[in-house]
């Protein structure tokens, strides 16, 4: 037995069999935390035919065909518009202005707006660093050394073959299935480990198995300690291998995290069971 | 059972049958491309398979609400209400129509304005009154808002200078406020001049010309007061505007009576003539009762409307323009799932202004206590407005509560319902049922017509 939504109100309010409540627009997580639903930056990766860029950097991740040699180079200028800029400002509130960075990446949706408006679907002049550049670099004073070539700009929106007009959907060649969500922060693992205070993801223990001696001094474990023995608080410097790290949480959270009941690690068979 | 798919010719009688109200919670449609479920809450339309269709049909006939809810829930659907009982509260004025001339040079027997005067002495709206109306229109307007100013009558062009001054003032105020104003006029066409064309073009008017058919058909219904026909004159006066339309849009509106039921011929002729769009409305109420449509007339009209609609379907599939306004609007609204607690904005965002400066629920209630809403000097009578919006809500209408089409139709034209009742429900449901099946076919054949589906990308 099948039923398929046909018009727009039906589509908007339809929850397909098996989908959780968060797939509805009114209950989606993006209502509360925009950015946890899709990572729109992924559409920029394939903006130019022949190369693949980083979603938030001018670094060439992949090259296809004759552009294979561009991997590791940086795209500095498109149709005359820069992709990086120097940043100037005070180091401290009220301090004097100085150069903070000589090459900061401009956000793609702003820096490419004019390019898309004027050149979508057409060839455009792209200028790359002459060499492989692992770190950001500014546009050199002498641009003659830059690698210059013509690349085709993909349009953001798909177009109807029938009417030739733009359709309100992302052009299919820009993103592969799954890519719009692929680079999201793994919301709960990252935030659960990282966030403190009252942020939504931080409802978790912090200092566990705490004993208080007669002098008012406590001993206990950091909640992230892989071993609870010895009972000591290992400060989190994001590198100490005695603590559960991000990778550990991504790969094996269900085995590493345990229940904490009334401040103590819970083990099955306890009297309190 | 609903059945439009198996027959080549859809008759109005058949449409009356299959669109009859069975359940207020769902309606079933069989089209050329499949089986469809309409949930009136949200006017949500679905494709269903044969088994689901049969189960829904059984539940619908049994009038078992609980069973229906259970069946829908199993499909991920629900019966929650999309529209509550609350009336619109303190609506801002968005559109005003000015009866700039309560007089007319034609003598149409069926006219709701009783040959233009609304049953009183013939009069023009003084300029001061029109400018006060413009003030009211912009009173609460903020930057970025859109408002509409329309001119009706009687025949509004009898009072041309006031139209021009009010239009110029409205444009001036709108640019001061950073708002957008659109203009419209409904005219019998007999007094149009080339200068009117220039003016309407300059201000981007939506010009609606009342035309009731071709030649004789029009002449018998819309004669000059002296008795001679007006068709030749209207066409002669409208033709230059048709050629001139860039910013302005010149449309034809046909009032359908038992005496001009040849819709298809009329539509094709008017489309060929170059009208921006052509629409039909049945005459449901006239002050004298003459020429009002009966059920059998409406059945003939529906046959004609479907014939026009089928031509529209063929033209859309062929990628051709065919501006049959009733169909264009129905396709847009069904696609969006438009659902409304009122048939129109009358008495809410839209008000009529009489030549004397009295406000009413719409242009049809000029000088009529039934739709009185205050006046330009004292503003909108909020008490009367609240009463109107409470009483006119479709949830307060009968037998609308039991009808699947209530949120599409909104309960029918307030003026016609208050003055005559609801003689056209079968016609309206039959038409909407046909439109639902036509939409189902068209959205499959030409998704690009609806502009929002990528199915034809590759």
XYZ file of C-alpha atoms in Angstrom:
731
model
C 0.000 0.000 0.000
C 1.580 3.252 -1.063
C 0.767 6.887 -0.683
C 2.840 9.707 -2.163
C 2.511 13.415 -1.498
C 1.742 15.310 -4.679
C 1.222 19.036 -4.159
C 3.360 21.361 -2.035
C 1.400 21.291 1.249
C 1.294 17.507 1.066
C 5.054 17.314 0.506
C 5.824 19.805 3.251
C 3.806 17.979 5.902
C 4.540 14.404 4.881
C 6.613 12.123 7.067
C 7.677 9.147 5.020
C 7.456 5.698 6.607
C 10.472 5.084 8.823
C 11.555 8.708 9.001
C 12.019 10.173 12.477
C 10.167 13.313 13.608
C 13.261 15.411 12.936
C 12.733 15.017 9.196
C 9.775 17.406 9.363
C 10.498 21.071 8.746
C 8.757 22.137 11.949
C 10.659 19.686 14.143
C 14.004 19.608 12.358
C 17.103 20.443 14.388
C 17.824 23.316 12.019
C 14.910 25.176 13.603
C 16.933 25.485 16.779
C 20.475 25.094 15.534
C 20.884 26.124 11.912
C 23.978 24.504 10.507
C 23.436 21.155 12.183
C 21.220 20.047 9.291
C 23.328 20.619 6.170
C 26.771 21.950 5.466
C 25.971 24.126 2.505
C 29.655 24.919 1.980
C 30.038 21.616 0.160
C 28.523 23.081 -2.984
C 31.669 25.154 -3.499
C 33.955 22.158 -3.874
C 33.029 21.530 -7.497
C 32.294 25.088 -8.521
C 34.895 24.819 -11.301
C 34.871 22.009 -13.814
C 38.128 20.026 -13.667
C 39.183 20.668 -10.078
C 37.884 20.021 -6.583
C 38.463 22.629 -3.879
C 38.288 22.468 -0.099
C 34.807 23.589 1.019
C 36.175 26.566 2.945
C 39.647 27.050 1.533
C 41.229 27.910 -1.807
C 43.318 24.734 -1.646
C 42.974 22.358 -4.595
C 42.147 18.914 -3.219
C 41.794 17.085 -6.507
C 42.388 17.659 -10.180
C 40.923 15.782 -13.086
C 42.475 15.047 -16.486
C 44.920 17.727 -17.504
C 44.350 19.563 -14.217
C 45.755 16.738 -12.106
C 48.938 18.728 -11.512
C 46.996 21.474 -9.693
C 46.579 19.415 -6.515
C 48.107 21.335 -3.598
C 48.115 24.659 -5.415
C 45.905 27.492 -4.253
C 43.319 29.367 -6.308
C 44.077 33.042 -5.669
C 42.104 35.009 -8.259
C 38.913 34.300 -10.240
C 37.875 36.674 -13.015
C 40.016 39.330 -11.388
C 38.410 38.899 -7.957
C 40.683 37.787 -5.081
C 39.852 34.754 -2.930
C 42.101 35.884 -0.054
C 42.715 39.157 1.727
C 44.984 40.653 4.364
C 43.309 41.228 7.717
C 44.103 44.362 9.668
C 42.847 45.247 13.146
C 43.725 45.594 16.822
C 45.148 42.626 18.730
C 43.503 43.722 21.953
C 40.376 45.806 22.610
C 41.367 49.438 22.278
C 44.820 48.549 20.990
C 46.437 49.928 17.896
C 45.760 48.409 14.505
C 48.229 46.059 12.919
C 48.260 43.326 10.304
C 46.745 40.178 11.778
C 47.157 37.981 8.734
C 48.511 38.471 5.245
C 46.228 35.883 3.640
C 42.842 35.010 5.078
C 40.426 33.056 2.962
C 37.297 34.961 1.938
C 34.119 32.984 2.455
C 33.151 31.407 -0.903
C 29.519 32.495 -1.068
C 30.555 36.145 -0.814
C 33.723 36.055 -2.859
C 32.099 34.062 -5.681
C 28.798 35.982 -5.807
C 29.951 38.248 -8.621
C 31.593 35.400 -10.502
C 28.369 33.390 -10.391
C 26.236 36.336 -11.336
C 28.338 37.143 -14.408
C 29.960 33.907 -15.461
C 27.791 30.934 -14.420
C 28.007 28.302 -17.143
C 30.911 30.069 -18.850
C 34.707 29.882 -18.951
C 36.517 32.169 -16.588
C 40.175 33.058 -15.908
C 41.479 31.318 -12.774
C 44.915 32.121 -11.321
C 46.693 29.616 -9.064
C 49.887 29.715 -7.011
C 52.919 28.671 -9.028
C 53.846 26.073 -6.417
C 52.226 23.684 -3.999
C 51.357 25.753 -0.919
C 50.326 23.831 2.213
C 49.752 27.106 4.090
C 47.680 30.123 2.992
C 49.604 32.631 0.902
C 48.774 36.163 -0.243
C 48.486 37.254 -3.853
C 52.042 38.147 -4.931
C 52.861 41.630 -6.144
C 54.094 40.209 -9.397
C 51.249 38.113 -10.756
C 53.142 36.979 -13.815
C 54.396 33.953 -11.960
C 50.868 32.653 -11.282
C 49.456 29.663 -13.177
C 46.655 31.043 -15.288
C 43.997 28.963 -17.025
C 40.398 29.043 -18.147
C 37.892 26.922 -16.186
C 34.140 26.602 -16.598
C 31.970 27.860 -13.698
C 29.136 25.540 -12.747
C 25.795 27.261 -12.070
C 24.446 26.835 -8.527
C 20.897 26.107 -9.647
C 19.753 23.356 -11.954
C 17.840 24.463 -14.996
C 14.779 23.014 -16.644
C 15.494 21.504 -20.035
C 11.945 22.334 -21.016
C 11.768 25.986 -20.036
C 15.516 26.669 -19.778
C 14.729 28.598 -16.600
C 16.428 28.029 -13.240
C 14.853 25.484 -10.922
C 14.929 25.968 -7.142
C 17.225 22.978 -6.642
C 20.996 22.681 -6.447
C 22.673 21.704 -9.716
C 23.277 17.966 -9.493
C 26.911 18.051 -10.636
C 27.884 20.236 -7.667
C 27.305 17.651 -4.951
C 27.277 13.886 -4.760
C 24.636 12.163 -2.615
C 25.574 12.484 1.057
C 28.014 15.324 0.624
C 25.778 18.040 1.992
C 25.822 16.346 5.381
C 29.238 14.685 5.225
C 31.282 17.513 6.735
C 28.868 18.410 9.498
C 30.305 18.369 12.943
C 29.237 15.026 14.392
C 26.977 17.060 16.565
C 26.728 15.126 19.705
C 30.147 13.516 19.857
C 32.031 16.742 19.301
C 29.787 18.935 21.346
C 29.347 16.357 24.073
C 33.062 16.203 24.638
C 33.810 19.854 24.062
C 30.956 21.945 25.369
C 30.513 22.948 28.967
C 28.218 25.131 31.000
C 24.603 24.901 29.902
C 24.947 24.272 26.197
C 22.425 21.669 25.084
C 24.992 18.999 24.363
C 26.799 19.342 27.688
C 24.347 17.465 29.899
C 26.954 15.047 31.143
C 29.137 14.411 34.171
C 32.420 16.179 34.639
C 34.161 15.124 37.837
C 33.137 11.624 38.952
C 33.768 9.096 41.757
C 34.550 12.003 44.037
C 35.719 11.372 47.634
C 35.966 14.195 50.119
C 38.481 13.886 52.985
C 38.293 15.519 56.377
C 40.461 18.398 55.203
C 37.955 19.276 52.490
C 40.167 17.985 49.676
C 38.583 15.915 46.929
C 39.965 13.123 44.814
C 38.156 11.710 41.786
C 38.271 11.028 38.052
C 37.895 13.172 35.022
C 34.756 11.716 33.361
C 36.861 11.108 30.237
C 39.502 9.002 31.986
C 39.901 5.657 30.228
C 41.042 4.056 33.480
C 39.493 5.071 36.782
C 42.549 3.789 38.617
C 44.512 5.691 39.829
C 41.830 8.021 41.076
C 43.213 11.359 39.924
C 41.945 14.234 37.810
C 43.727 14.272 34.450
C 43.403 17.783 32.965
C 42.056 17.801 29.400
C 44.617 19.235 27.004
C 42.937 17.592 23.988
C 46.019 15.410 23.504
C 46.475 13.297 26.654
C 45.972 9.684 25.612
C 44.734 8.780 29.112
C 41.491 10.566 28.206
C 38.843 9.535 25.692
C 39.492 11.587 22.558
C 37.274 12.665 19.678
C 38.320 9.733 17.510
C 37.539 7.330 20.359
C 34.036 8.813 20.688
C 33.333 8.685 16.973
C 34.402 5.076 16.691
C 33.384 3.462 19.939
C 31.338 5.748 22.162
C 28.977 3.006 23.137
C 31.718 0.921 24.732
C 33.698 3.768 26.261
C 30.996 5.814 27.932
C 29.319 4.437 31.000
C 26.451 5.451 33.193
C 27.197 7.664 36.156
C 24.630 7.410 38.930
C 24.698 9.922 41.751
C 28.206 10.940 40.790
C 29.672 7.401 40.774
C 30.371 5.014 37.929
C 27.529 2.561 37.773
C 28.384 -1.111 37.509
C 25.681 -3.723 37.004
C 25.099 -5.822 40.100
C 25.610 -2.934 42.492
C 23.498 -2.925 45.562
C 21.745 0.052 44.112
C 20.807 -1.983 41.046
C -17.028 5.774 -6.817
C -15.022 8.699 -8.089
C -14.307 7.982 -11.686
C -12.860 10.321 -14.230
C -10.169 8.034 -15.468
C -12.164 5.549 -17.461
C -14.236 7.869 -19.576
C -13.066 10.058 -22.395
C -15.803 12.649 -22.017
C -16.289 14.088 -18.577
C -19.815 15.347 -18.185
C -20.963 17.899 -15.666
C -23.573 15.483 -14.398
C -20.892 12.915 -13.704
C -18.819 15.572 -11.962
C -21.780 16.532 -9.771
C -22.031 12.879 -8.709
C -18.390 12.115 -8.003
C -17.760 15.403 -6.245
C -20.765 15.184 -3.906
C -19.799 15.710 -0.253
C -19.301 12.400 1.533
C -16.752 13.167 4.218
C -15.454 16.544 5.425
C -12.107 14.853 6.172
C -11.180 13.497 2.765
C -12.060 13.431 -0.895
C -11.109 10.867 -3.525
C -10.315 11.568 -7.158
C -9.671 9.230 -10.049
C -7.772 10.858 -12.896
C -6.245 9.760 -16.182
C -2.922 9.216 -14.421
C -4.058 7.465 -11.268
C -5.853 7.588 -7.947
C -5.683 10.532 -5.610
C -6.520 11.479 -2.055
C -7.285 15.045 -0.986
C -7.074 15.904 2.705
C -9.030 19.149 3.083
C -6.905 20.142 6.073
C -4.097 21.893 4.252
C -5.616 20.842 0.912
C -2.941 18.168 0.706
C -3.088 16.006 -2.402
C -1.599 12.500 -2.613
C -1.230 9.697 -5.105
C -2.471 6.415 -3.696
C -2.439 2.874 -4.960
C -5.595 0.912 -5.716
C -5.665 -0.950 -2.384
C -5.310 2.245 -0.371
C -7.930 3.942 -2.518
C -10.388 1.111 -1.861
C -9.778 1.201 1.902
C -10.199 4.960 1.977
C -13.386 4.676 -0.055
C -14.801 2.122 2.368
C -13.918 4.230 5.401
C -15.255 7.358 3.719
C -18.603 5.736 3.030
C -18.828 4.334 6.550
C -18.283 7.824 8.025
C -16.149 6.245 10.733
C -13.806 9.019 11.833
C -11.758 6.820 14.139
C -11.099 4.243 11.437
C -10.084 6.970 9.032
C -7.655 8.480 11.502
C -6.120 5.065 12.152
C -5.757 4.345 8.457
C -4.141 7.699 7.773
C -1.805 7.441 10.740
C -0.529 4.141 9.407
C 0.446 6.099 6.284
C 2.235 8.813 8.230
C -0.681 11.244 7.836
C -3.017 12.866 10.278
C -6.277 14.785 10.492
C -4.932 17.735 12.440
C -6.572 21.036 11.663
C -4.625 23.540 9.595
C -7.167 26.304 10.165
C -8.571 27.148 13.592
C -11.852 28.854 14.471
C -10.309 32.206 15.334
C -11.222 35.133 13.087
C -8.503 37.300 11.590
C -7.625 39.953 14.186
C -7.217 43.653 13.329
C -6.208 43.111 9.716
C -4.290 45.931 8.069
C -5.895 47.546 5.028
C -4.072 46.164 1.985
C -6.479 46.972 -0.805
C -9.263 49.463 -1.396
C -11.699 49.712 -4.248
C -13.131 53.117 -4.915
C -16.629 53.450 -6.383
C -15.477 56.620 -8.116
C -18.665 56.836 -10.124
C -21.960 55.456 -8.889
C -23.429 55.855 -12.361
C -23.061 54.003 -15.628
C -23.795 54.493 -19.316
C -24.840 50.846 -19.714
C -28.057 49.275 -18.543
C -27.178 45.658 -17.749
C -30.235 44.137 -16.145
C -28.332 41.782 -13.865
C -25.921 44.380 -12.416
C -25.402 44.115 -8.667
C -24.940 47.900 -8.683
C -28.369 48.353 -10.263
C -27.166 50.101 -13.413
C -24.394 51.740 -11.435
C -26.234 53.669 -8.758
C -26.620 50.915 -6.144
C -30.283 51.906 -5.937
C -29.601 55.537 -4.958
C -29.026 58.779 -6.795
C -26.273 58.807 -9.433
C -23.118 60.454 -8.117
C -19.401 60.871 -8.569
C -16.822 60.508 -5.821
C -15.348 63.947 -4.995
C -11.565 64.200 -5.312
C -11.234 64.949 -1.604
C -12.922 61.643 -0.765
C -10.623 59.707 -3.109
C -7.547 61.309 -1.542
C -8.814 60.466 1.955
C -9.138 56.874 0.762
C -5.516 56.925 -0.424
C -4.532 58.190 3.036
C -6.361 55.269 4.636
C -4.699 52.812 2.264
C -1.234 53.995 3.291
C -2.009 54.684 6.944
C -0.178 51.678 8.365
C 1.999 50.878 5.380
C 5.670 50.293 6.009
C 8.631 50.117 3.698
C 8.462 47.000 1.524
C 4.698 46.506 1.914
C 2.454 46.029 -1.117
C -0.973 47.558 -1.470
C -3.555 47.727 -4.250
C -5.843 50.540 -5.259
C -8.695 49.680 -7.569
C -11.350 51.708 -9.282
C -14.845 50.418 -9.817
C -18.329 51.800 -10.128
C -20.751 52.019 -11.790
C -18.473 52.841 -14.676
C -15.336 54.366 -13.149
C -14.238 56.162 -16.339
C -17.232 58.478 -15.943
C -15.051 60.119 -13.283
C -11.684 59.955 -15.031
C -10.035 62.973 -13.398
C -10.459 61.511 -9.905
C -8.938 58.202 -11.028
C -5.900 60.049 -12.321
C -5.424 62.250 -9.278
C -5.871 59.373 -6.824
C -3.442 57.210 -8.810
C -0.797 59.937 -8.919
C -1.182 60.603 -5.199
C -0.945 56.912 -4.369
C 2.229 56.514 -6.427
C 3.745 59.561 -4.742
C 2.933 58.323 -1.226
C 4.149 54.822 -2.040
C 7.536 56.078 -3.188
C 7.818 58.274 -0.094
C 7.095 55.255 2.085
C 9.206 52.814 0.090
C 6.127 50.672 -0.484
C 4.770 49.184 -3.675
C 1.334 50.061 -4.990
C -0.462 48.285 -7.809
C -3.508 49.627 -9.598
C -6.540 48.016 -11.113
C -9.715 49.111 -12.777
C -12.835 47.271 -13.852
C -14.535 48.974 -16.768
C -17.241 48.328 -19.324
C -14.744 49.523 -21.940
C -17.087 51.853 -23.813
C -15.443 55.073 -22.618
C -11.783 54.059 -22.989
C -9.597 56.555 -24.849
C -6.017 56.294 -26.171
C -4.988 58.662 -23.377
C -6.443 56.209 -20.848
C -4.270 53.560 -22.447
C -1.174 55.725 -22.014
C -2.058 56.422 -18.398
C -2.805 52.803 -17.514
C 0.374 51.697 -19.251
C 2.414 54.285 -17.359
C 1.075 53.081 -14.001
C 0.986 49.376 -14.875
C -2.752 48.969 -14.357
C -4.531 45.635 -14.342
C -7.437 46.576 -16.582
C -10.432 44.259 -16.442
C -13.009 44.685 -19.176
C -16.473 43.257 -18.611
C -17.419 41.383 -21.759
C -20.180 38.808 -21.765
C -19.565 37.055 -25.043
C -19.286 37.720 -28.738
C -21.530 40.199 -30.595
C -25.157 39.412 -29.976
C -24.533 37.473 -26.765
C -22.813 40.469 -25.232
C -25.231 43.014 -26.661
C -28.369 41.489 -25.191
C -26.823 41.415 -21.703
C -24.825 44.646 -21.765
C -26.773 47.247 -23.791
C -26.405 50.995 -23.541
C -29.136 52.644 -21.507
C -30.839 53.469 -24.821
C -31.003 49.786 -25.720
C -28.419 49.462 -28.493
C -25.623 46.910 -28.174
C -22.193 47.836 -26.824
C -19.977 45.011 -28.150
C -18.655 46.738 -31.276
C -17.915 49.866 -29.292
C -16.069 47.991 -26.538
C -13.906 46.072 -28.990
C -13.104 49.226 -30.907
C -12.080 50.996 -27.685
C -10.165 48.091 -26.156
C -8.166 47.078 -29.243
C -5.565 49.872 -28.944
C -4.963 48.970 -25.282
C -4.466 45.329 -26.192
C -1.723 46.363 -28.606
C -0.242 48.765 -26.073
C 0.005 46.447 -23.042
C 3.532 46.103 -21.656
C 3.320 47.172 -18.040
C -0.453 47.037 -17.996
C -2.469 43.864 -18.341
C -5.819 43.943 -20.092
C -8.102 41.063 -19.159
C -11.658 40.070 -19.941
C -14.186 39.047 -17.338
C -17.277 37.232 -18.479
C -20.381 37.100 -16.300
C -22.146 33.918 -17.287
C -25.946 33.903 -17.434
C -28.363 31.437 -19.034
C -28.148 33.612 -22.156
C -24.407 33.404 -22.892
C -23.373 29.829 -22.237
C -20.994 29.410 -25.199
C -17.844 29.697 -23.109
C -15.366 27.842 -25.289
C -16.082 29.969 -28.350
C -15.886 33.135 -26.246
C -12.645 32.076 -24.575
C -10.908 31.210 -27.842
C -12.011 34.457 -29.470
C -10.852 36.577 -26.542
C -7.527 34.746 -26.237
C -6.968 35.272 -29.967
C -7.905 38.935 -29.563
C -4.935 39.271 -27.204
C -6.382 39.592 -23.726
C -3.843 38.968 -20.971
C -6.331 36.566 -19.384
C -9.973 35.583 -19.663
C -12.134 34.515 -16.727
C -15.713 33.386 -16.192
C -18.061 33.793 -13.225
C -21.632 32.585 -13.014
C -24.293 35.170 -12.207
C -25.674 33.868 -8.936
C -27.528 36.900 -7.734
C -29.014 39.921 -9.451
C -31.110 42.601 -7.751
C -34.138 41.764 -9.880
C -33.554 38.024 -9.963
C -33.318 38.092 -13.742
C -30.680 36.018 -15.499
C -29.629 34.252 -12.287
C -28.161 30.797 -12.961
C -30.176 27.760 -11.906
C -28.714 24.317 -11.252
C -29.439 23.164 -14.812
C -27.773 26.300 -16.187
C -24.784 25.643 -13.943
C -24.619 22.106 -15.282
C -24.366 23.475 -18.810
C -21.784 25.993 -17.676
C -19.690 23.279 -16.036
C -19.717 21.270 -19.272
C -18.373 24.349 -21.023
C -15.821 25.092 -18.299
C -14.472 21.543 -18.529
C -14.274 21.856 -22.301
C -12.196 25.018 -21.819
C -10.144 23.281 -19.130
C -9.357 20.324 -21.391
C -8.193 22.734 -24.078
C -6.014 24.389 -21.405
C -4.519 20.981 -20.569
C -3.735 20.275 -24.215
C -2.158 23.701 -24.685
C -0.022 23.466 -21.538
C 1.226 20.044 -22.557
C 2.083 21.465 -25.979
C 3.915 24.344 -24.277
C 1.494 26.982 -25.568
C 0.016 30.001 -23.831
C -3.695 29.728 -23.073
C -4.654 32.293 -20.438
C -7.883 30.759 -19.136
C -7.849 32.559 -15.799
C -10.076 30.139 -13.849
C -7.779 27.252 -14.723
C -4.522 29.172 -14.246
C -5.635 30.190 -10.752
C -6.940 26.747 -9.850
C -3.674 25.073 -10.924
C -1.610 27.543 -8.908
C -3.733 27.164 -5.788
C -4.006 23.386 -5.937
C -0.260 23.098 -6.473
C 0.453 25.262 -3.446
C -2.291 23.650 -1.391
C -3.770 27.067 -0.660
C -6.269 26.714 2.187
C -8.376 29.602 3.397
C -10.944 30.357 6.091
C -12.613 33.016 3.903
C -13.391 33.133 0.167
C -11.548 36.445 -0.275
C -10.093 39.366 1.658
C -13.399 41.252 1.830
C -13.939 42.948 5.172
C -10.384 42.073 6.209
C -7.485 43.426 4.139
C -9.839 44.551 1.385
C -12.580 47.160 1.698
C -14.849 49.057 -0.645
C -15.274 52.842 -0.527
C -18.499 54.474 -1.721
C -18.692 57.811 -3.528
C -19.790 59.296 -0.185
C -16.761 57.907 1.640
C -18.488 55.063 3.450
C -16.505 51.855 3.913
C -17.951 48.437 3.180
C -16.778 44.826 3.117
C -16.218 45.015 -0.639
C -17.204 46.796 -3.829
C -20.497 44.918 -3.948
C -21.703 46.181 -0.556
C -21.628 49.886 -1.446
C -24.490 51.599 0.403
C -25.548 48.270 1.933
C -25.934 47.968 5.700
C -25.127 44.230 5.501
C -21.477 44.952 4.755
C -21.021 48.384 6.395
C -17.553 48.896 7.909
C -17.326 52.543 8.991
C -16.264 55.533 6.932
C -13.176 57.414 5.790
C -13.498 60.109 8.466
C -13.752 57.769 11.453
C -11.834 54.856 9.976
C -12.650 51.164 9.895
C -15.398 50.231 12.372
C -13.462 47.550 14.248
C -16.570 46.305 16.060
C -18.417 45.630 12.829
C -15.285 44.172 11.302
C -14.776 41.694 14.150
C -18.419 40.675 13.899
C -18.081 40.217 10.134
C -14.872 38.191 10.321
C -16.287 36.022 13.099
C -19.552 35.323 11.342
C -18.104 34.891 7.869
C -15.437 32.332 8.898
C -16.037 29.153 6.904
C -16.273 27.155 10.158
C -19.463 29.109 10.898
C -21.024 28.357 7.510
C -23.499 25.634 6.692
C -23.433 23.222 5.000
C -19.733 24.032 4.470
C -18.764 22.172 7.656
C -19.595 18.905 5.908
C -17.903 19.742 2.606
C -14.469 18.618 1.467
C -14.053 21.743 -0.677
C -14.556 24.263 2.143
C -10.960 25.449 2.365
C -10.671 25.822 -1.415
C -13.902 27.755 -1.831
C -13.859 29.490 1.554
C -17.647 29.388 1.736
C -18.438 31.280 -1.461
C -18.796 34.979 -2.317
C -20.117 36.758 0.807
C -22.412 38.971 -1.238
C -23.977 36.118 -3.169
C -24.332 33.961 -0.062
C -25.888 36.702 2.063
C -28.249 37.826 -0.702
C -29.173 34.480 -2.244
C -27.680 31.550 -0.402
C -25.525 28.769 -1.843
C -27.138 27.638 -5.091
C -23.846 26.794 -6.796
C -22.140 24.299 -4.457
C -22.549 21.409 -6.895
C -21.037 23.520 -9.640
C -18.107 24.672 -7.489
C -17.343 21.147 -6.241
C -17.685 19.703 -9.734
C -15.280 22.285 -11.100
C -12.766 21.740 -8.282
C -12.982 17.973 -8.696
C -12.210 18.356 -12.382
C -9.350 20.751 -11.537
C -7.872 18.241 -9.065
C -7.800 15.562 -11.754
C -6.425 17.989 -14.339
C -3.726 19.078 -11.890
C -2.773 15.475 -11.237
C -2.319 14.881 -14.952
C -0.528 18.147 -15.651
C 1.912 17.944 -12.767
C 3.013 14.576 -14.169
C 3.111 15.642 -17.812
C 4.528 19.129 -17.343
C 6.132 19.543 -13.905
C 7.989 22.531 -15.310
C 4.666 24.385 -15.688
C 4.523 24.447 -11.909
C 8.094 25.621 -11.730
C 9.267 23.776 -8.673
C 10.163 20.234 -9.533
C 13.418 19.070 -11.011
C 11.936 16.089 -12.833
C 12.740 17.483 -16.282
C 16.322 18.476 -15.528
C 17.999 15.487 -17.068
